[in-house]
């Protein structure tokens, strides 16, 4: 099946993005340190988040396709929480976090935004992403409503603008493993939403 690149925007809309097919594929694996160098160049030269994501998605696809190393870099889920994070790169004062995340089958994440740009590539398993949009009024400023969903298969790449709100559910029989990249989180603007009480809190 054809893989797809997606962009989820602040209003929860999810649009398909063109996958450039003009890579000069080389026999050599695209290693993490080269990927990080290319990312640094993009972060330094491209200010706009959407343009950054457009530039970063193909690099993630290249890494995913070309680096076998990545397939085995994850941590077994914590039995208590049902998920795990393996940090592959995180440096103070550099606006980038690179990690692999594993979710046990049937686990559902809280509803949240990331308050920074993000790119998630599915390595294995099947993951349902649900998208939400703010629909608050004066009484319930943090009310949200569901606006869509998308099932991701291995090789699919989904990217998010800073205020895009989503939740994820591992829907396959085996755990889901994903490769996740985020920019610099603005913690004051990162929220976990409660749809029963129409409230949100920082996390
Ligand atoms: Fe997320």
Coordinates of C-alpha atoms and ligand atoms in Angstrom, one line a residue:
X1 CA 0.0 0.0 0.0
X2 CA 1.1 3.5 -0.7
X3 CA 2.3 5.4 2.3
X4 CA 1.1 8.9 3.0
X5 CA 2.4 12.1 4.6
X6 CA -0.1 14.1 6.6
X7 CA -0.3 17.5 8.1
X8 CA -2.7 18.2 11.0
X9 CA -3.3 21.9 11.4
X10 CA -4.3 24.0 14.4
X11 CA -8.0 23.6 13.6
X12 CA -7.7 19.8 13.6
X13 CA -8.0 19.4 9.8
X14 CA -5.7 16.8 8.4
X15 CA -4.4 17.2 4.8
X16 CA -2.4 14.9 2.6
X17 CA 1.0 16.2 1.6
X18 CA 2.9 15.4 -1.5
X19 CA 5.8 13.0 -1.0
X20 CA 8.7 14.3 -3.1
X21 CA 10.1 11.5 -5.3
X22 CA 13.2 13.3 -6.4
X23 CA 15.6 11.8 -3.8
X24 CA 19.0 10.9 -5.0
X25 CA 19.0 7.5 -3.2
X26 CA 22.4 6.3 -2.3
X27 CA 23.5 2.8 -1.3
X28 CA 24.8 4.3 2.0
X29 CA 22.4 4.3 4.9
X30 CA 21.1 7.7 6.0
X31 CA 22.4 7.7 9.5
X32 CA 21.0 9.6 12.5
X33 CA 23.9 12.0 12.8
X34 CA 23.5 13.1 9.2
X35 CA 19.7 13.4 9.7
X36 CA 20.4 15.6 12.8
X37 CA 22.8 17.8 10.8
X38 CA 20.2 18.3 8.0
X39 CA 17.6 19.1 10.7
X40 CA 19.8 21.7 12.3
X41 CA 20.2 23.3 8.9
X42 CA 16.5 23.5 8.4
X43 CA 15.8 24.8 11.9
X44 CA 18.4 27.5 11.3
X45 CA 17.2 28.6 7.9
X46 CA 13.4 28.0 7.9
X47 CA 11.4 30.0 10.4
X48 CA 7.8 29.1 9.5
X49 CA 6.6 25.9 11.1
X50 CA 4.6 24.7 8.1
X51 CA 7.6 25.2 5.8
X52 CA 9.8 23.5 8.4
X53 CA 7.5 20.5 8.5
X54 CA 7.4 20.4 4.7
X55 CA 11.2 20.3 4.7
X56 CA 11.5 17.8 7.5
X57 CA 9.0 15.2 6.5
X58 CA 11.0 13.9 3.5
X59 CA 14.1 13.6 5.7
X60 CA 12.1 11.5 8.2
X61 CA 10.9 9.4 5.3
X62 CA 14.4 8.9 4.1
X63 CA 15.6 7.9 7.6
X64 CA 12.7 5.5 8.0
X65 CA 13.4 3.9 4.6
X66 CA 17.2 3.8 4.8
X67 CA 18.1 3.2 8.4
X68 CA 17.6 -0.4 9.7
X69 CA 19.2 0.7 12.9
X70 CA 16.1 2.7 13.8
X71 CA 13.7 -0.3 13.6
X72 CA 15.3 -1.8 16.8
X73 CA 15.7 1.4 18.8
X74 CA 12.9 1.3 21.4
X75 CA 12.2 0.5 24.9
X76 CA 9.6 -2.1 26.0
X77 CA 6.4 -0.4 27.4
X78 CA 6.3 0.2 31.1
X79 CA 3.8 -2.4 32.5
X80 CA 2.2 0.2 34.7
X81 CA 1.6 2.9 32.2
X82 CA 1.5 0.8 29.0
X83 CA 3.9 3.0 27.1
X84 CA 7.6 4.0 26.9
X85 CA 9.8 6.6 25.5
X86 CA 13.4 6.1 24.4
X87 CA 15.2 9.5 24.0
X88 CA 17.5 9.3 21.0
X89 CA 18.5 13.0 21.1
X90 CA 17.7 15.8 23.4
X91 CA 20.1 18.7 24.2
X92 CA 19.5 21.7 26.4
X93 CA 19.1 24.9 24.5
X94 CA 18.7 23.2 21.2
X95 CA 15.1 23.1 20.0
X96 CA 14.8 19.5 19.0
X97 CA 13.8 16.3 20.7
X98 CA 14.1 12.9 18.9
X99 CA 12.6 9.8 20.4
X100 CA 10.9 6.4 19.8
X101 CA 7.6 5.8 21.6
X102 CA 5.9 2.5 22.2
X103 CA 2.3 1.9 23.1
X104 CA 0.8 -1.3 24.2
X105 CA -2.3 -2.5 22.3
X106 CA -5.5 -0.8 23.3
X107 CA -3.8 2.0 25.1
X108 CA -5.3 5.5 24.5
X109 CA -3.3 8.7 25.1
X110 CA -4.8 11.8 26.7
X111 CA -6.1 14.5 24.3
X112 CA -3.3 17.0 24.0
X113 CA -1.4 19.5 21.8
X114 CA 2.4 19.7 21.8
X115 CA 2.9 23.5 21.7
X116 CA 5.6 23.0 19.1
X117 CA 5.8 21.5 15.7
X118 CA 6.0 17.7 15.6
X119 CA 6.5 14.8 13.2
X120 CA 5.6 11.2 14.0
X121 CA 6.5 8.3 11.7
X122 CA 4.9 4.9 12.4
X123 CA 7.5 2.1 12.5
X124 CA 5.2 -0.8 13.4
X125 CA 1.7 -1.5 14.5
X126 CA -1.4 0.5 13.8
X127 CA -2.3 3.7 15.4
X128 CA -5.6 5.6 15.3
X129 CA -5.2 9.4 15.6
X130 CA -8.2 11.4 16.6
X131 CA -8.2 15.2 15.8
X132 CA -10.0 17.8 17.9
X133 CA -10.8 21.4 17.5
X134 CA -11.4 24.1 20.1
X135 CA -15.1 25.0 20.2
X136 CA -15.1 27.0 23.5
X137 CA -17.3 29.9 24.4
X138 CA -17.3 32.3 27.3
X139 CA -18.5 29.7 29.8
X140 CA -16.3 26.8 28.7
X141 CA -13.2 28.3 27.1
X142 CA -11.4 24.9 26.8
X143 CA -14.3 23.0 25.2
X144 CA -13.2 20.9 22.2
X145 CA -15.0 18.8 19.7
X146 CA -13.9 15.9 17.6
X147 CA -13.3 16.8 13.9
X148 CA -11.7 13.8 12.4
X149 CA -9.5 10.7 12.6
X150 CA -6.9 8.8 10.7
X151 CA -5.5 5.3 11.0
X152 CA -1.7 5.2 10.5
X153 CA 0.1 2.2 9.2
X154 CA 3.8 1.5 9.2
X155 CA 5.6 4.0 6.9
X156 CA 2.9 6.7 7.3
X157 CA 4.2 10.1 8.5
X158 CA 2.0 12.6 10.3
X159 CA 3.0 16.1 11.2
X160 CA 1.4 18.6 13.5
X161 CA 1.4 22.4 13.9
X162 CA 1.9 23.6 17.5
X163 CA -1.8 24.0 18.4
X164 CA -3.1 20.9 16.6
X165 CA -5.0 18.8 19.2
X166 CA -5.0 15.0 19.0
X167 CA -5.2 11.7 20.9
X168 CA -3.8 8.4 19.8
X169 CA -4.9 4.8 20.3
X170 CA -2.9 1.7 19.6
X171 CA -5.3 -0.4 17.6
X172 CA -3.1 -3.3 16.5
X173 CA -2.6 -6.7 18.2
X174 CA 1.0 -5.8 18.7
X175 CA 2.5 -2.7 20.3
X176 CA 2.8 0.4 18.1
X177 CA 6.3 1.8 17.7
X178 CA 6.8 5.4 16.4
X179 CA 9.6 7.7 15.7
X180 CA 8.8 11.2 17.1
X181 CA 10.4 14.6 16.6
X182 CA 9.4 17.8 18.3
X183 CA 10.7 21.3 18.3
X184 CA 11.0 23.4 21.4
X185 CA 7.9 23.0 23.6
X186 CA 6.2 26.2 25.0
X187 CA 5.1 24.6 28.2
X188 CA 2.6 27.3 29.1
X189 CA 0.8 26.5 25.8
X190 CA 0.8 22.7 26.1
X191 CA -2.4 21.3 27.3
X192 CA -4.2 18.1 28.2
X193 CA -7.9 18.4 27.6
X194 CA -10.8 17.0 29.6
X195 CA -13.8 16.6 27.4
X196 CA -16.2 15.8 30.3
X197 CA -15.5 19.0 32.2
X198 CA -14.6 21.1 29.2
X199 CA -11.3 22.0 30.9
X200 CA -7.6 21.9 30.0
X201 CA -4.5 21.8 32.2
X202 CA -0.8 22.1 31.4
X203 CA 1.3 19.0 31.4
Ligands
LIG1 FE1 0.9 13.8 20.6

